[in-house]
Amino acid sequence: MATESQHSTTDRSSGEGIGFALLEAVFATTPADRASDADTDVVHRLETFHETYPNVGDDLQALINLGEAPVREVMGEDQMAGRLKSEALMDVAMTFANLDPRVSTAADAAAHSREELEAAYTAVPGLGAGTFEQFLSRLGLTDAED
């Protein structure tokens, strides 16, 4: 397993591994997500999550073990397609963990084809091609091919 220091960057929007890449994609951070109120500012909530749960960075098993409730507590009860984003996050983490071979780190994801990853990601209700592209971008796999 990689250590946090191997993935740490000054830019918290990328480069810290699969757990944070999924979190940022599911909660869809864009410049429009900046708000003056810290409780509604997705970027602020992401920073808080990074600081509170750094072990989730490049370890999907750590995210799975953490569970949905702490994610919801920090990230809020934002919804998409009639369900909590925190639930969708946990579902996609489990879906990736159940791939063969298992996806638990960014390196594991890079070993799979783009098509395999996209099929697993978009199989989760509420997650689609747009946030999948954000996930790949944050993971540094935008040019991922078979």
mmCIF file of C-alpha atoms in Angstrom:
data_model
loop_
_atom_site.group_PDB
_atom_site.id
_atom_site.type_symbol
_atom_site.label_atom_id
_atom_site.label_comp_id
_atom_site.label_asym_id
_atom_site.label_seq_id
_atom_site.Cartn_x
_atom_site.Cartn_y
_atom_site.Cartn_z
ATOM 1 C CA MET A 1 0.000 0.000 0.000
ATOM 2 C CA ALA A 2 1.243 3.474 -0.835
ATOM 3 C CA THR A 3 1.814 5.974 1.894
ATOM 4 C CA GLU A 4 0.171 9.377 1.984
ATOM 5 C CA SER A 5 3.481 11.143 1.349
ATOM 6 C CA GLN A 6 3.869 9.323 -1.952
ATOM 7 C CA HIS A 7 0.645 10.887 -3.190
ATOM 8 C CA SER A 8 0.634 14.224 -1.422
ATOM 9 C CA THR A 9 0.578 17.358 -3.536
ATOM 10 C CA THR A 10 -0.070 20.975 -2.822
ATOM 11 C CA ASP A 11 -3.082 20.781 -5.150
ATOM 12 C CA ARG A 12 -5.730 18.800 -3.295
ATOM 13 C CA SER A 13 -7.833 18.455 -6.441
ATOM 14 C CA SER A 14 -5.712 15.679 -7.913
ATOM 15 C CA GLY A 15 -2.780 13.384 -7.478
ATOM 16 C CA GLU A 16 -3.670 11.849 -4.137
ATOM 17 C CA GLY A 17 -5.109 8.567 -5.280
ATOM 18 C CA ILE A 18 -8.238 6.702 -6.147
ATOM 19 C CA GLY A 19 -10.206 7.358 -2.954
ATOM 20 C CA PHE A 20 -9.972 11.117 -3.268
ATOM 21 C CA ALA A 21 -10.446 10.958 -7.065
ATOM 22 C CA LEU A 22 -13.734 9.104 -6.572
ATOM 23 C CA LEU A 23 -14.847 11.464 -3.827
ATOM 24 C CA GLU A 24 -14.124 14.519 -5.974
ATOM 25 C CA ALA A 25 -15.815 13.048 -9.057
ATOM 26 C CA VAL A 26 -18.959 11.889 -7.252
ATOM 27 C CA PHE A 27 -19.292 15.214 -5.465
ATOM 28 C CA ALA A 28 -18.483 16.936 -8.802
ATOM 29 C CA THR A 29 -16.209 19.799 -7.899
ATOM 30 C CA THR A 30 -16.204 22.659 -10.372
ATOM 31 C CA PRO A 31 -15.589 26.383 -9.903
ATOM 32 C CA ALA A 32 -19.366 26.710 -9.485
ATOM 33 C CA ASP A 33 -19.110 24.571 -6.339
ATOM 34 C CA ARG A 34 -17.358 27.388 -4.474
ATOM 35 C CA ALA A 35 -19.726 29.051 -2.007
ATOM 36 C CA SER A 36 -19.204 31.675 0.664
ATOM 37 C CA ASP A 37 -20.873 29.425 3.251
ATOM 38 C CA ALA A 38 -18.477 26.655 4.364
ATOM 39 C CA ASP A 39 -21.387 24.269 4.947
ATOM 40 C CA THR A 40 -22.500 24.468 1.321
ATOM 41 C CA ASP A 41 -19.040 24.825 -0.240
ATOM 42 C CA VAL A 42 -18.156 21.430 -1.749
ATOM 43 C CA VAL A 43 -14.479 22.385 -2.046
ATOM 44 C CA HIS A 44 -14.323 23.269 1.670
ATOM 45 C CA ARG A 45 -16.006 19.967 2.566
ATOM 46 C CA LEU A 46 -13.515 18.073 0.392
ATOM 47 C CA GLU A 47 -10.602 19.799 2.122
ATOM 48 C CA THR A 48 -12.091 18.853 5.489
ATOM 49 C CA PHE A 49 -12.482 15.241 4.336
ATOM 50 C CA HIS A 50 -8.859 15.131 3.102
ATOM 51 C CA GLU A 51 -7.631 16.418 6.464
ATOM 52 C CA THR A 52 -9.888 14.178 8.553
ATOM 53 C CA TYR A 53 -9.399 10.933 6.604
ATOM 54 C CA PRO A 54 -5.995 11.100 4.837
ATOM 55 C CA ASN A 55 -5.688 7.295 4.776
ATOM 56 C CA VAL A 56 -8.486 7.106 2.189
ATOM 57 C CA GLY A 57 -6.282 8.807 -0.427
ATOM 58 C CA ASP A 58 -5.131 5.823 -2.451
ATOM 59 C CA ASP A 59 -6.854 2.993 -0.620
ATOM 60 C CA LEU A 60 -10.410 2.051 -1.543
ATOM 61 C CA GLN A 61 -10.455 -0.567 1.205
ATOM 62 C CA ALA A 62 -9.859 2.222 3.743
ATOM 63 C CA LEU A 63 -12.818 4.104 2.231
ATOM 64 C CA ILE A 64 -14.996 0.980 2.347
ATOM 65 C CA ASN A 65 -13.960 0.308 5.951
ATOM 66 C CA LEU A 66 -14.734 3.922 6.876
ATOM 67 C CA GLY A 67 -18.308 3.463 5.728
ATOM 68 C CA GLU A 68 -20.968 5.763 4.364
ATOM 69 C CA ALA A 69 -21.974 7.607 7.555
ATOM 70 C CA PRO A 70 -18.652 9.468 8.090
ATOM 71 C CA VAL A 71 -18.611 10.448 4.404
ATOM 72 C CA ARG A 72 -22.150 11.837 4.714
ATOM 73 C CA GLU A 73 -21.235 13.597 7.963
ATOM 74 C CA VAL A 74 -18.421 15.566 6.294
ATOM 75 C CA MET A 75 -19.715 15.837 2.731
ATOM 76 C CA GLY A 76 -23.371 16.416 3.506
ATOM 77 C CA GLU A 77 -26.570 14.961 2.174
ATOM 78 C CA ASP A 78 -26.213 16.056 -1.450
ATOM 79 C CA GLN A 79 -28.284 13.893 -3.763
ATOM 80 C CA MET A 80 -28.313 12.805 -7.376
ATOM 81 C CA ALA A 81 -30.872 10.644 -9.123
ATOM 82 C CA GLY A 82 -32.861 10.437 -5.900
ATOM 83 C CA ARG A 83 -30.082 9.010 -3.739
ATOM 84 C CA LEU A 84 -27.332 10.308 -1.487
ATOM 85 C CA LYS A 85 -24.010 10.933 -3.191
ATOM 86 C CA SER A 86 -22.301 9.315 -0.196
ATOM 87 C CA GLU A 87 -24.205 6.093 -0.949
ATOM 88 C CA ALA A 88 -23.201 6.225 -4.620
ATOM 89 C CA LEU A 89 -19.579 6.751 -3.563
ATOM 90 C CA MET A 90 -19.631 3.646 -1.385
ATOM 91 C CA ASP A 91 -21.357 1.622 -4.115
ATOM 92 C CA VAL A 92 -18.746 2.500 -6.729
ATOM 93 C CA ALA A 93 -15.908 1.783 -4.272
ATOM 94 C CA MET A 94 -17.396 -1.678 -3.663
ATOM 95 C CA THR A 95 -17.950 -2.212 -7.389
ATOM 96 C CA PHE A 96 -14.288 -1.438 -8.097
ATOM 97 C CA ALA A 97 -13.182 -3.653 -5.205
ATOM 98 C CA ASN A 98 -15.166 -6.526 -6.731
ATOM 99 C CA LEU A 99 -13.517 -6.292 -10.156
ATOM 100 C CA ASP A 100 -11.075 -9.030 -11.133
ATOM 101 C CA PRO A 101 -8.339 -8.154 -10.520
ATOM 102 C CA ARG A 102 -9.449 -6.040 -7.564
ATOM 103 C CA VAL A 103 -9.145 -2.247 -7.792
ATOM 104 C CA SER A 104 -7.982 -0.741 -4.508
ATOM 105 C CA THR A 105 -5.342 1.781 -5.622
ATOM 106 C CA ALA A 106 -4.692 4.117 -8.545
ATOM 107 C CA ALA A 107 -2.159 1.612 -9.891
ATOM 108 C CA ASP A 108 -4.817 -1.105 -9.786
ATOM 109 C CA ALA A 109 -7.187 1.118 -11.776
ATOM 110 C CA ALA A 110 -4.489 1.825 -14.361
ATOM 111 C CA ALA A 111 -4.174 -1.930 -14.937
ATOM 112 C CA HIS A 112 -7.802 -2.107 -16.142
ATOM 113 C CA SER A 113 -9.102 -0.893 -19.483
ATOM 114 C CA ARG A 114 -11.019 2.343 -19.681
ATOM 115 C CA GLU A 115 -14.065 0.351 -20.801
ATOM 116 C CA GLU A 116 -13.948 -1.946 -17.747
ATOM 117 C CA LEU A 117 -13.663 0.995 -15.382
ATOM 118 C CA GLU A 118 -16.413 2.957 -17.114
ATOM 119 C CA ALA A 119 -18.779 -0.029 -17.124
ATOM 120 C CA ALA A 120 -18.226 -0.539 -13.384
ATOM 121 C CA TYR A 121 -18.552 3.183 -12.593
ATOM 122 C CA THR A 122 -21.661 3.859 -14.654
ATOM 123 C CA ALA A 123 -23.381 0.688 -13.372
ATOM 124 C CA VAL A 124 -23.920 2.580 -10.111
ATOM 125 C CA PRO A 125 -27.265 4.435 -10.210
ATOM 126 C CA GLY A 126 -26.679 8.183 -10.414
ATOM 127 C CA LEU A 127 -23.145 7.977 -11.809
ATOM 128 C CA GLY A 128 -22.594 8.689 -15.478
ATOM 129 C CA ALA A 129 -20.081 9.411 -18.186
ATOM 130 C CA GLY A 130 -19.508 13.028 -17.117
ATOM 131 C CA THR A 131 -18.370 12.276 -13.591
ATOM 132 C CA PHE A 132 -16.481 9.221 -14.874
ATOM 133 C CA GLU A 133 -14.396 11.571 -17.038
ATOM 134 C CA GLN A 134 -13.766 13.738 -13.957
ATOM 135 C CA PHE A 135 -12.680 10.618 -12.065
ATOM 136 C CA LEU A 136 -10.211 9.629 -14.810
ATOM 137 C CA SER A 137 -8.863 13.170 -14.982
ATOM 138 C CA ARG A 138 -8.312 13.381 -11.222
ATOM 139 C CA LEU A 139 -6.629 9.989 -11.328
ATOM 140 C CA GLY A 140 -4.384 11.078 -14.210
ATOM 141 C CA LEU A 141 -5.792 8.417 -16.544
ATOM 142 C CA THR A 142 -7.477 10.607 -19.150
ATOM 143 C CA ASP A 143 -5.524 8.872 -21.890
ATOM 144 C CA ALA A 144 -6.244 5.386 -20.508
ATOM 145 C CA GLU A 145 -6.696 2.889 -23.289
ATOM 146 C CA ASP A 146 -7.016 -0.894 -23.467
#
